[in-house]
Coordinates of N, CA and C and ligand atoms in Angstrom, one line a residue:
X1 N 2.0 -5.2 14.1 CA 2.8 -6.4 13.9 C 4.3 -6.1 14.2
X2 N 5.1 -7.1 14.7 CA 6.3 -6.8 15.2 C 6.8 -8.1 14.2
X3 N 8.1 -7.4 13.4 CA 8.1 -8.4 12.4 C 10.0 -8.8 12.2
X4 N 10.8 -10.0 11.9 CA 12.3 -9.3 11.7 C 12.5 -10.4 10.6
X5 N 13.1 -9.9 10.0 CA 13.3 -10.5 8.8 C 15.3 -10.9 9.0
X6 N 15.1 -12.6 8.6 CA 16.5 -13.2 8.6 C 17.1 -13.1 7.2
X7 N 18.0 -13.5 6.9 CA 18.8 -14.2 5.8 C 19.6 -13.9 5.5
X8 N 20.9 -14.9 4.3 CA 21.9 -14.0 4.1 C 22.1 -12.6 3.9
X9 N 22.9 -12.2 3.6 CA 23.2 -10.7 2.4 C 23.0 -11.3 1.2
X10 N 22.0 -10.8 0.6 CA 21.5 -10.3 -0.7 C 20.6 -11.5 -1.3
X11 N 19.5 -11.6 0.1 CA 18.6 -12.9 0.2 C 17.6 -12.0 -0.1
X12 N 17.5 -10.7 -0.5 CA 16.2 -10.0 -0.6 C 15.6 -9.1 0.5
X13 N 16.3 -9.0 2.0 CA 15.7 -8.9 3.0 C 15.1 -6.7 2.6
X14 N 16.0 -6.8 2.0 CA 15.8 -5.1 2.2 C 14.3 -4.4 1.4
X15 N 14.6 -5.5 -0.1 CA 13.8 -5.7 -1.3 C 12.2 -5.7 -0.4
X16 N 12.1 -6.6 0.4 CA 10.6 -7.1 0.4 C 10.3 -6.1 1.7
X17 N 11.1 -5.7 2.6 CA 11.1 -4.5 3.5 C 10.5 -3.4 3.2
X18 N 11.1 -2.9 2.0 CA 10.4 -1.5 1.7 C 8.8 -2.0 1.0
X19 N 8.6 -3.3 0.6 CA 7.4 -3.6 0.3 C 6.4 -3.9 1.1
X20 N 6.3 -4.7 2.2 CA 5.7 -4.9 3.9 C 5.5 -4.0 4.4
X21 N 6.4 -2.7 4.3 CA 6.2 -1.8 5.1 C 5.7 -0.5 4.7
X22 N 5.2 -0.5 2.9 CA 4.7 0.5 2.3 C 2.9 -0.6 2.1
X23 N 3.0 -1.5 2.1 CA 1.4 -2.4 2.3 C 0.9 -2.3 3.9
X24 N 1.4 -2.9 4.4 CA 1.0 -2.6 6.0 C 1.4 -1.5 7.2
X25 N 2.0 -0.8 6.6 CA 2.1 1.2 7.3 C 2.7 0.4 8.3
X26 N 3.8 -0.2 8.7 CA 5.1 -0.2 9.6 C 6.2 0.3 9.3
X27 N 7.1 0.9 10.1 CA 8.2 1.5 10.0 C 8.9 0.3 9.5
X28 N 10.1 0.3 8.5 CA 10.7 -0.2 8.2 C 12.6 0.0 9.0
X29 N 12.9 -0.4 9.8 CA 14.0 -0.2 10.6 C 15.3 -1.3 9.9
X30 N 16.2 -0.7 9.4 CA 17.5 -1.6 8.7 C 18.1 -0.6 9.8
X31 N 18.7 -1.6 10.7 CA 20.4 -1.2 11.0 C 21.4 -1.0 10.1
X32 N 21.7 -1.3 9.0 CA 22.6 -1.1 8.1 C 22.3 0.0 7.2
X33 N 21.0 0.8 7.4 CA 20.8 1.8 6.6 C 21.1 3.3 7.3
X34 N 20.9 2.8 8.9 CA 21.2 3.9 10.2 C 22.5 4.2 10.1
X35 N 23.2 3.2 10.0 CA 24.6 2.7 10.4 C 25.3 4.0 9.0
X36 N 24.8 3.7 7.9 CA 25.1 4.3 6.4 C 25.1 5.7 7.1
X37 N 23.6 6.1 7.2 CA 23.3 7.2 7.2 C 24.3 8.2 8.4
X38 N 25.0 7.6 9.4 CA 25.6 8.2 10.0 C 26.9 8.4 9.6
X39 N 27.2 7.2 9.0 CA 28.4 7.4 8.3 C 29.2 8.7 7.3
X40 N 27.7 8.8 6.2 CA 27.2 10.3 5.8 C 27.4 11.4 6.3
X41 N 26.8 11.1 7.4 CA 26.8 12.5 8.3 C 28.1 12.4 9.3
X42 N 28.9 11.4 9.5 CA 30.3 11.6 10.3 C 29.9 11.5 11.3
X43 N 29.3 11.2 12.0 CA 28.6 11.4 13.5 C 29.4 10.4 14.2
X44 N 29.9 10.2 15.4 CA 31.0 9.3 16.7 C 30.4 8.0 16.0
X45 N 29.5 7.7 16.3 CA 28.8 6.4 15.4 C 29.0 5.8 14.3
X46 N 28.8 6.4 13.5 CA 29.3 6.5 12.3 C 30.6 6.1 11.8
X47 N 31.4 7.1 12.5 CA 33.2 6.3 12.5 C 33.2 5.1 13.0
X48 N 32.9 4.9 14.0 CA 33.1 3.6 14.9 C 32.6 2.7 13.6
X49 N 31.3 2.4 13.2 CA 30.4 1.7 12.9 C 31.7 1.3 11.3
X50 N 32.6 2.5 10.5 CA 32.4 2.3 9.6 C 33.7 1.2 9.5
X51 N 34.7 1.5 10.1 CA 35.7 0.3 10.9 C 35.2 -1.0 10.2
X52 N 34.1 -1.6 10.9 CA 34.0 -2.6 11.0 C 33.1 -3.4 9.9
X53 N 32.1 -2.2 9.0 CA 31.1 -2.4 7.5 C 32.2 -2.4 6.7
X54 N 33.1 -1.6 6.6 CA 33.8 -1.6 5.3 C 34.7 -3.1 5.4
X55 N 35.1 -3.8 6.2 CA 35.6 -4.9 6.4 C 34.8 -6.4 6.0
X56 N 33.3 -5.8 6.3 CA 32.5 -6.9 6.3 C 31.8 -7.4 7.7
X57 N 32.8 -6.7 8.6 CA 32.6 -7.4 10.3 C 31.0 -6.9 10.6
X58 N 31.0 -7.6 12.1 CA 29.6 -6.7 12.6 C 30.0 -6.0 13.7
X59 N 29.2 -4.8 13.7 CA 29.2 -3.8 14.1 C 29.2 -4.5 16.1
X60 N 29.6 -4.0 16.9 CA 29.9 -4.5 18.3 C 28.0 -4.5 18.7
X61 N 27.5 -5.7 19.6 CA 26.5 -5.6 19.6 C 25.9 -4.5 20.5
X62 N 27.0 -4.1 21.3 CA 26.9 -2.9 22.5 C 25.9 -1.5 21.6
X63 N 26.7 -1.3 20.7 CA 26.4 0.0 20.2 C 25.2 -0.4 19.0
X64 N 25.0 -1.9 18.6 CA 24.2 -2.2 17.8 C 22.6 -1.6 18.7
X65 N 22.8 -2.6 19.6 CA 21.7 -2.9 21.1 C 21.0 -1.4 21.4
X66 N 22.0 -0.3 21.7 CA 21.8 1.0 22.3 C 20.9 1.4 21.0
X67 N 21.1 1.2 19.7 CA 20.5 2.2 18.6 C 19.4 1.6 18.2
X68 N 19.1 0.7 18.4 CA 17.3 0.0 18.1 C 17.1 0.0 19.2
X69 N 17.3 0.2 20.3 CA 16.0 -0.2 22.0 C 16.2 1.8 21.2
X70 N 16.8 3.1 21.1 CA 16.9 4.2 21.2 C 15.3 4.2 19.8
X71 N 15.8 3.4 19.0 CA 14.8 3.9 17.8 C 13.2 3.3 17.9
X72 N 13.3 2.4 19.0 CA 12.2 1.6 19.3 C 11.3 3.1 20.2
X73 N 12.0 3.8 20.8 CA 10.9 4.5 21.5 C 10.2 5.9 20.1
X74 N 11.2 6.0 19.2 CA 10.3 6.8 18.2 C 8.7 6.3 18.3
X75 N 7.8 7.8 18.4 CA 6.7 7.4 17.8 C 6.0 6.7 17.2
X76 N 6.9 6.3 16.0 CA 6.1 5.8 14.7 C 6.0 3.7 15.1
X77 N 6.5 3.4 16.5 CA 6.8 1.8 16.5 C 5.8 1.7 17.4
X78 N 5.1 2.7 17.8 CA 4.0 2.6 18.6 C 2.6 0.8 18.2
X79 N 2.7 0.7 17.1 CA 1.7 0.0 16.6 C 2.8 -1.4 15.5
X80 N 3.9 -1.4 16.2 CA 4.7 -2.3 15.7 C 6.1 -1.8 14.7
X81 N 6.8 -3.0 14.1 CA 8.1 -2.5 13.3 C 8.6 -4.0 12.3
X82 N 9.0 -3.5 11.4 CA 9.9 -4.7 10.5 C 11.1 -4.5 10.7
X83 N 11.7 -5.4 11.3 CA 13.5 -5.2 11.6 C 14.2 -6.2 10.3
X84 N 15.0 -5.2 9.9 CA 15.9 -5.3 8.8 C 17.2 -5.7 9.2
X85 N 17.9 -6.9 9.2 CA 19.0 -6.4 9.5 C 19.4 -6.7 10.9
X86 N 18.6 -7.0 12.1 CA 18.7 -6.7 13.4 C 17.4 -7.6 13.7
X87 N 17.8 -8.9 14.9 CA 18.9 -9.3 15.2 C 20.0 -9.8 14.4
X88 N 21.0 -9.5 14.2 CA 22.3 -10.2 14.1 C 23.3 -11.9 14.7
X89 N 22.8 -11.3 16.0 CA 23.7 -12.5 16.4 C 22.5 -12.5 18.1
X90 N 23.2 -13.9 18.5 CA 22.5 -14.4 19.8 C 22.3 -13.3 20.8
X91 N 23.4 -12.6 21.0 CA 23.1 -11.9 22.5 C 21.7 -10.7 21.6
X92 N 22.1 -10.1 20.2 CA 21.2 -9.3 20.0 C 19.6 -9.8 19.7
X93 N 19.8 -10.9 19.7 CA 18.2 -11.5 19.9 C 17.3 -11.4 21.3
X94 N 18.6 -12.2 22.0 CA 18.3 -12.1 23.5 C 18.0 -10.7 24.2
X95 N 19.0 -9.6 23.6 CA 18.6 -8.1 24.6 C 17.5 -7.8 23.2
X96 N 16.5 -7.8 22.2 CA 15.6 -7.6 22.2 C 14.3 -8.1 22.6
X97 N 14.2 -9.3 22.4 CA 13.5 -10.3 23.6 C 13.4 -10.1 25.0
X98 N 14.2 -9.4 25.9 CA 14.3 -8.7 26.8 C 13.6 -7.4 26.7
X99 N 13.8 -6.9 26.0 CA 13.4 -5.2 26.0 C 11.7 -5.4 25.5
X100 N 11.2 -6.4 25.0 CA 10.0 -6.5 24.4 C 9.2 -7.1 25.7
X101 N 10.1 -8.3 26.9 CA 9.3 -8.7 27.5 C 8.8 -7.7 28.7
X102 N 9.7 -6.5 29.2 CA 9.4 -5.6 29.6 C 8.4 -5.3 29.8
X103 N 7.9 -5.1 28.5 CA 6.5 -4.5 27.9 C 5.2 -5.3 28.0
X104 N 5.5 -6.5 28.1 CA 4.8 -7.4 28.1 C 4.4 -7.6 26.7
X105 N 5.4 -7.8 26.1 CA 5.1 -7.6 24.4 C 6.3 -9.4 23.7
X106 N 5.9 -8.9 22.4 CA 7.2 -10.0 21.8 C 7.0 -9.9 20.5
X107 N 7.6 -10.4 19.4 CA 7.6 -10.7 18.4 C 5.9 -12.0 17.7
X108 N 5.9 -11.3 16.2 CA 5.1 -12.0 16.0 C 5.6 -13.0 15.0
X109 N 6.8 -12.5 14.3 CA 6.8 -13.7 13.5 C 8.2 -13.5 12.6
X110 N 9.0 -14.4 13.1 CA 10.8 -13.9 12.2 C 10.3 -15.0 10.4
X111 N 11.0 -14.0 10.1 CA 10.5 -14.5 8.4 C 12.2 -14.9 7.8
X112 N 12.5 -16.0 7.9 CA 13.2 -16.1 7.1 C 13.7 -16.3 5.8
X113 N 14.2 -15.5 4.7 CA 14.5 -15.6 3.2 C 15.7 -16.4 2.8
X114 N 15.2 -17.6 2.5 CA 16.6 -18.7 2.0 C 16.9 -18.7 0.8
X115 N 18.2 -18.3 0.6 CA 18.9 -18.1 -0.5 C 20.1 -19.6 -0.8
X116 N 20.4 -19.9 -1.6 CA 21.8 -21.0 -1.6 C 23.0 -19.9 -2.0
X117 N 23.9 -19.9 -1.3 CA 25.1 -19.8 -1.0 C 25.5 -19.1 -2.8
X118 N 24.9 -20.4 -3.9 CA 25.5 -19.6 -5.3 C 24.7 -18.7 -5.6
X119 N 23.5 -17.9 -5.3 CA 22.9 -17.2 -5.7 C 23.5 -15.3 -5.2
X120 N 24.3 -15.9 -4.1 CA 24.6 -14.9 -3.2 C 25.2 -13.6 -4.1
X121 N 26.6 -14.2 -4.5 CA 27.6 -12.9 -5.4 C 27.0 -12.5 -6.3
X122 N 26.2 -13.3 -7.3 CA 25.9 -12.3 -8.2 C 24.8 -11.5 -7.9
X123 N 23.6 -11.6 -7.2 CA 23.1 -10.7 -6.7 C 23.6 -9.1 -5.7
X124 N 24.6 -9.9 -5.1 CA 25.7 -8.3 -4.2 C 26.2 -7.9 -5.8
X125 N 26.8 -8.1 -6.0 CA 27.8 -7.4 -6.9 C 26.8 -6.7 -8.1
X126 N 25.5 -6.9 -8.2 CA 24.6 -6.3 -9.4 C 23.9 -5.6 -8.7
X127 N 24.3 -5.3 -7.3 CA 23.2 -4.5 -6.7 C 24.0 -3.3 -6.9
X128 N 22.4 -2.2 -6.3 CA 22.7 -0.8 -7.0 C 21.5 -0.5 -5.5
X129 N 22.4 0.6 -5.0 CA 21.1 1.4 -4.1 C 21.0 2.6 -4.0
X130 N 20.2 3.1 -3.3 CA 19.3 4.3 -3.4 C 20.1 4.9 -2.0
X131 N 21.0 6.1 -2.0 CA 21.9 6.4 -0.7 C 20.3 7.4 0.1
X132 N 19.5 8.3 -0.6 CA 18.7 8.9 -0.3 C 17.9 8.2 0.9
X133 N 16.9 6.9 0.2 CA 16.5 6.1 1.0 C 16.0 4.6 1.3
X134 N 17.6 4.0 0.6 CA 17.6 2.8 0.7 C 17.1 2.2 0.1
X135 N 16.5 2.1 -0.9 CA 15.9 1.3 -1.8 C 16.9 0.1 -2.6
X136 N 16.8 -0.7 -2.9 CA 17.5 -1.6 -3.1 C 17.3 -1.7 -5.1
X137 N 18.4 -2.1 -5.9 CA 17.9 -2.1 -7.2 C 18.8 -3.5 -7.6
X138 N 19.0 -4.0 -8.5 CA 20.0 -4.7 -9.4 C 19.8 -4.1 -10.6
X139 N 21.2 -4.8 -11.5 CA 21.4 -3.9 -12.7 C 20.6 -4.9 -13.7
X140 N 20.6 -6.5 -13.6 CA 20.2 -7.8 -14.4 C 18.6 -7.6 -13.8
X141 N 18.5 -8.4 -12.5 CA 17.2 -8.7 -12.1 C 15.8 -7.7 -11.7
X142 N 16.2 -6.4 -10.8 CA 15.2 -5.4 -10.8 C 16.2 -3.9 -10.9
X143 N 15.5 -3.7 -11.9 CA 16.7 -2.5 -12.8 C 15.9 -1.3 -12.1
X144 N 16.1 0.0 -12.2 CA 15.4 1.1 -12.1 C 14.1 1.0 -13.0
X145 N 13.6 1.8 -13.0 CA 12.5 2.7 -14.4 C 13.4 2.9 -15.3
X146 N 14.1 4.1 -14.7 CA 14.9 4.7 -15.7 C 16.2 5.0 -15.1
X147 N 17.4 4.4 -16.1 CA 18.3 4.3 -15.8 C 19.0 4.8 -14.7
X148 N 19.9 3.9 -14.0 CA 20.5 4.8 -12.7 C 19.9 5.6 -11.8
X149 N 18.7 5.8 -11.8 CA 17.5 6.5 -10.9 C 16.7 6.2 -10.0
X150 N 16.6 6.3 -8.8 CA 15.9 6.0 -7.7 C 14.5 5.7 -8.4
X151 N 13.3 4.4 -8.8 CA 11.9 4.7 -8.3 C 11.3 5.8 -7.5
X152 N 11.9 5.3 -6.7 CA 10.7 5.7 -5.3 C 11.0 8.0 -4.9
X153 N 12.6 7.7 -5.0 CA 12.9 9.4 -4.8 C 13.6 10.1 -6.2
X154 N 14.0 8.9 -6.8 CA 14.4 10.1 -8.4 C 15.8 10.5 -7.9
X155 N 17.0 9.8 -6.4 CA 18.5 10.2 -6.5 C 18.9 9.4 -7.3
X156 N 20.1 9.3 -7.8 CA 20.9 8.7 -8.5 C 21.7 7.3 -7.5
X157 N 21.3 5.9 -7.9 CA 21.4 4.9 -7.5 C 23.0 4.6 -7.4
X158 N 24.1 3.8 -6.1 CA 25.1 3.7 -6.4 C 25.7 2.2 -5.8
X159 N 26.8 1.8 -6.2 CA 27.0 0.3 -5.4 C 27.9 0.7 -4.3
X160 N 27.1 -0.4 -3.7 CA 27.6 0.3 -1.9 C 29.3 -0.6 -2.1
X161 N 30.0 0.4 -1.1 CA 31.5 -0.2 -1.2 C 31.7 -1.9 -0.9
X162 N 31.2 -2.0 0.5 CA 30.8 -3.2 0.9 C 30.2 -4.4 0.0
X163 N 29.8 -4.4 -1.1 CA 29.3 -5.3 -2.1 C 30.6 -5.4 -3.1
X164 N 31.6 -5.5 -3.2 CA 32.6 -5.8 -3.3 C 32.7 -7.4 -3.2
X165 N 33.1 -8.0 -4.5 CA 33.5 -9.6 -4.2 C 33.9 -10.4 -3.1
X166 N 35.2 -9.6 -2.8 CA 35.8 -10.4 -1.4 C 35.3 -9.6 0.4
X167 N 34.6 -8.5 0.1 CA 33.8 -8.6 1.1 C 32.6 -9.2 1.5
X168 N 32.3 -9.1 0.3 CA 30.8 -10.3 0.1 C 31.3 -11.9 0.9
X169 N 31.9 -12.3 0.4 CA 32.8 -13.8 0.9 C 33.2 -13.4 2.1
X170 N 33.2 -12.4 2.7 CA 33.4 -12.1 4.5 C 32.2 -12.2 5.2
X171 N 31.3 -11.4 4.2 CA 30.1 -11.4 5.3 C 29.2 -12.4 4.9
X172 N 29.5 -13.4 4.1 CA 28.7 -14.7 4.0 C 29.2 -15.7 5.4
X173 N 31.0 -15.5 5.2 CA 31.1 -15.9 6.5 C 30.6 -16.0 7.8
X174 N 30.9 -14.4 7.9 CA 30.0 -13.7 9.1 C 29.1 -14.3 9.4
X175 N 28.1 -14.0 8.6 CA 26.7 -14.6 8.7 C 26.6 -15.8 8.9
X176 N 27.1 -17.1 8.4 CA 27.2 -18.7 8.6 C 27.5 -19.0 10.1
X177 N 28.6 -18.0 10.4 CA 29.1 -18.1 11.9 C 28.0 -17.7 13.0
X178 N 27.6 -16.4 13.1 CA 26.9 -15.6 13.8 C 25.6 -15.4 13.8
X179 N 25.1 -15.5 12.7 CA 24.1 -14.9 12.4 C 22.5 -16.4 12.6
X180 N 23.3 -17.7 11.5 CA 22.7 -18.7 11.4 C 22.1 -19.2 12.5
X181 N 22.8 -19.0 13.7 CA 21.8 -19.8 14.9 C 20.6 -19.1 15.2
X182 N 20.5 -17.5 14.7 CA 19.3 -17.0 15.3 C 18.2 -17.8 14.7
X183 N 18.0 -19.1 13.4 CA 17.3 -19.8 12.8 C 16.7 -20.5 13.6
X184 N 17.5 -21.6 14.5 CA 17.0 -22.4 15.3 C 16.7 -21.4 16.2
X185 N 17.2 -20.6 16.8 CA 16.5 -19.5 18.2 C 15.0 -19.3 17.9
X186 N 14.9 -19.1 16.6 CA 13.1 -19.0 16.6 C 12.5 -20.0 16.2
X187 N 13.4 -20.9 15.8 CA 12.5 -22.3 15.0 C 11.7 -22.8 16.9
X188 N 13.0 -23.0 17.5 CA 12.5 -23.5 19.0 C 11.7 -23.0 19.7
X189 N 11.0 -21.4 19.0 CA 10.0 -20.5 20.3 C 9.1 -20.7 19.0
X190 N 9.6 -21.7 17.8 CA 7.8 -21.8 16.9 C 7.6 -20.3 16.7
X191 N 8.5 -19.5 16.5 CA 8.6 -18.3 15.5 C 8.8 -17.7 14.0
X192 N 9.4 -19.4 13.8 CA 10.2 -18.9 12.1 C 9.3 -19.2 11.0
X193 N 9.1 -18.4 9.6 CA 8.8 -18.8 9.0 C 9.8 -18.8 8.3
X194 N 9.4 -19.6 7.1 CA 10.9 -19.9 6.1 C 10.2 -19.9 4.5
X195 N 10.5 -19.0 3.4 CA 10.0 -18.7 2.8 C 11.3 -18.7 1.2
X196 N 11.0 -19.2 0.5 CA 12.0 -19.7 -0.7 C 12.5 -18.0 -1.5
X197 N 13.6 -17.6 -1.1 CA 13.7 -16.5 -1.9 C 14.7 -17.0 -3.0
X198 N 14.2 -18.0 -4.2 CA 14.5 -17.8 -5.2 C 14.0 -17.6 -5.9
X199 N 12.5 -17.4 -5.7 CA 11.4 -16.6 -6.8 C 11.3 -15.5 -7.3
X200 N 10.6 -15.1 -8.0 CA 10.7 -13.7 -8.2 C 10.1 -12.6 -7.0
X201 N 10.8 -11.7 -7.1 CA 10.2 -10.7 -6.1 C 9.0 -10.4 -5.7
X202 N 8.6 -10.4 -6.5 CA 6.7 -10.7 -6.1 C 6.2 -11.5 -5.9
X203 N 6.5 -13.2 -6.1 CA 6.2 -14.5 -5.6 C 6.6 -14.4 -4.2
X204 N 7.7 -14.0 -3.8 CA 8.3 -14.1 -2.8 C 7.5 -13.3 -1.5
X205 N 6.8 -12.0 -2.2 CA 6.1 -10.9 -1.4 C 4.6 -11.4 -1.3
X206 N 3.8 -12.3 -2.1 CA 2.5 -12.8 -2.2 C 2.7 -13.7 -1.3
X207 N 4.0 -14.5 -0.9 CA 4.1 -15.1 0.1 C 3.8 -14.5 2.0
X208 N 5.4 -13.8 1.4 CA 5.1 -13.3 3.0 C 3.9 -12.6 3.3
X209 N 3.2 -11.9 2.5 CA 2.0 -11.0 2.6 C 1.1 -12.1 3.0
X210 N 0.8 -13.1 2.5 CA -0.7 -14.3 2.8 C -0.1 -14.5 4.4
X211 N 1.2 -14.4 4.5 CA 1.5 -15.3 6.0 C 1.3 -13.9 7.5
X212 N 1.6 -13.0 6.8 CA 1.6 -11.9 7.5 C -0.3 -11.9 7.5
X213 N -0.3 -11.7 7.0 CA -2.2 -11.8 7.5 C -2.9 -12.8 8.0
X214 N -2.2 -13.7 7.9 CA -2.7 -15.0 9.1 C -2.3 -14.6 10.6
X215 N -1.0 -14.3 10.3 CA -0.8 -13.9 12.1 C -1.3 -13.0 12.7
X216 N -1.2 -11.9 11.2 CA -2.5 -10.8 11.9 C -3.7 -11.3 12.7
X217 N -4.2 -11.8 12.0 CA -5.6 -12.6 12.1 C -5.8 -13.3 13.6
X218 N -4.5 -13.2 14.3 CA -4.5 -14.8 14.8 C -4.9 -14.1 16.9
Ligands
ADP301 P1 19.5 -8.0 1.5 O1 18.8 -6.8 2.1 O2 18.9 -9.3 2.0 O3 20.9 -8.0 1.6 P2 18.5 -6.9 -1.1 O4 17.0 -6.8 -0.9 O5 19.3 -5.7 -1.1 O6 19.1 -8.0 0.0 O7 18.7 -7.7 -2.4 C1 20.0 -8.0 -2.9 C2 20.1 -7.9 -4.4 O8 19.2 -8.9 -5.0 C3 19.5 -6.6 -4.9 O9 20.3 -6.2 -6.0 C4 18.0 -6.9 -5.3 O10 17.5 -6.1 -6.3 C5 18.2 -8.3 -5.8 N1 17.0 -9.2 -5.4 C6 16.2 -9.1 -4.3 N2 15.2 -10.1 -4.4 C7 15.4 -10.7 -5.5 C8 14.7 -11.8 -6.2 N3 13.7 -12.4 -5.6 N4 15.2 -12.2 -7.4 C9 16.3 -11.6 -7.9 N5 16.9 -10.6 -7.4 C10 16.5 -10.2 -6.2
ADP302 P1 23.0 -6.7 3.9 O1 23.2 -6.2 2.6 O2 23.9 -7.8 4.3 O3 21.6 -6.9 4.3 P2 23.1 -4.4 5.9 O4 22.8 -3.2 5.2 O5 22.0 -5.1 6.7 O6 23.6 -5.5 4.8 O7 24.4 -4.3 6.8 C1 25.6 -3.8 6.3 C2 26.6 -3.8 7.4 O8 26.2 -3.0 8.5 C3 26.9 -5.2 8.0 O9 27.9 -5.9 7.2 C4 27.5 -4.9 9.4 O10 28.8 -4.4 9.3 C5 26.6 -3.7 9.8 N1 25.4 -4.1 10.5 C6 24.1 -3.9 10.1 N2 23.2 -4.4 11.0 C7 24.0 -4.9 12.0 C8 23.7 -5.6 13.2 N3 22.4 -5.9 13.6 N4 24.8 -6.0 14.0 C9 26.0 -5.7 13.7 N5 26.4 -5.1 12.5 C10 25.4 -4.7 11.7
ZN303 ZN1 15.4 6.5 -3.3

């Protein structure tokens, strides 16, 4: 399955990722977790990339483009991928759409997670993540096990800089500007699903999971 998940910042998108992709054995691909991890490590990328996250901006689609068609040839997308994160904006819809028709391949199905606009802040600002491997937590709605502690690796959970009040209100922006039309881009190729993320995290995953095995199916 070839899968990309839309929606605001902090619509859930990362939440139900590591879930889709620990049930149906797909690689789970977040650009914003690449983007981190290089950051970490200081790498030419990394600097560039960090310019423009700590602001709230998006990363130039040039260098976005080059780092998923590069991660797309890893072994592990051989049998499909959940994109997290990516597409971003029109042209990066279009150069993956391109690179898939190549192949004579395409997308099976953009899932969109709708959030309203008030649910947004306080979900960024209570979030808590996993720097090891991205796992996503809140301090109110999905806490750890045990205090401040990764589930899944047991690192010590931290709030990403970027989740900041008034960066949050940039990249809501962002996103309303750039990001929103990729909605209608799949509504019109009869790709979108659209799926109510004010449920709880598990209503929300019993969802996409029934819909993800219909297309399977299909
Ligand atoms: P995104 O990747 O879309 O930015 P995340 O998955 O990181 O979003 O979720 C943003 C925040 O909201 C996190 O703190 C997460 O724990 C919390 N969250 C995710 N899904 C839900 C939900 N259905 N209900 C309440 N909180 C949620
Ligand atoms: P979110 O919590 O909004 O889901 P991400 O972890 O996906 O955040 O992204 C964090 C930041 O990384 C973005 O604000 C942006 O600066 C950069 N970024 C991630 N993915 C992309 C992309 N596809 N295009 C451009 N910038 C990106
Ligand atoms: Zn972890």
């Amino acid at each position: 399955m070839k899968i990309i998940l839309l929606g605001p910042p902090g619509a859930g998108k990362g939440t139900q990722a590591k879930l889709i992709s620990e049930k149906y054995s797909i690689p789970h691909i977040s650009t914003g977790d690449i983007f981190r991890k290089n950051i970490s490590e200081k790498t030419q990328l990394g600097i560039k990339a960090k310019e423009y996250m700590d602001k709230g901006l998006l990363v130039p689609d040039e260098l976005t483009i080059d780092l998923v068609n590069d991660r797309f040839t890893n072994d592990d997308c051989k049998n499909g991928f959940l994109l997290d994160g990516f597409p971003r904006t029109v042209k990066q819809a279009e150069a993956l759409e391109n690179f898939l028709k190549a192949k004579g391949e395409g997308i099976d199905t953009a899932l969109l997670i709708e959030v309203p606009g008030s649910y947004i802040l306080d979900r960024m600002t209570g979030r808590r993540v996993c720097p090891s491997c991205g796992a996503s937590y809140h301090i109110k709605f999905n806490p750890p096990k045990v205090d401040g502690l990764c589930d899944l690796c047991g690192s010590a959970v931290v709030q990403r800089k970027d989740d900041s009040e008034e960066t949050v209100k940039e990249r809501i922006d962002v996103y309303e500007k750039q990001t929103q039309p990729l909605v209608d881009f799949y509504k019109q190729k009869n790709q979108l699903f659209v799926v109510d993320g004010t449920q709880l995290i598990d209503e929300v995953f019993k969802i996409i999971s029934n819909h993800i095995e219909i297309e399977g199916n299909k």
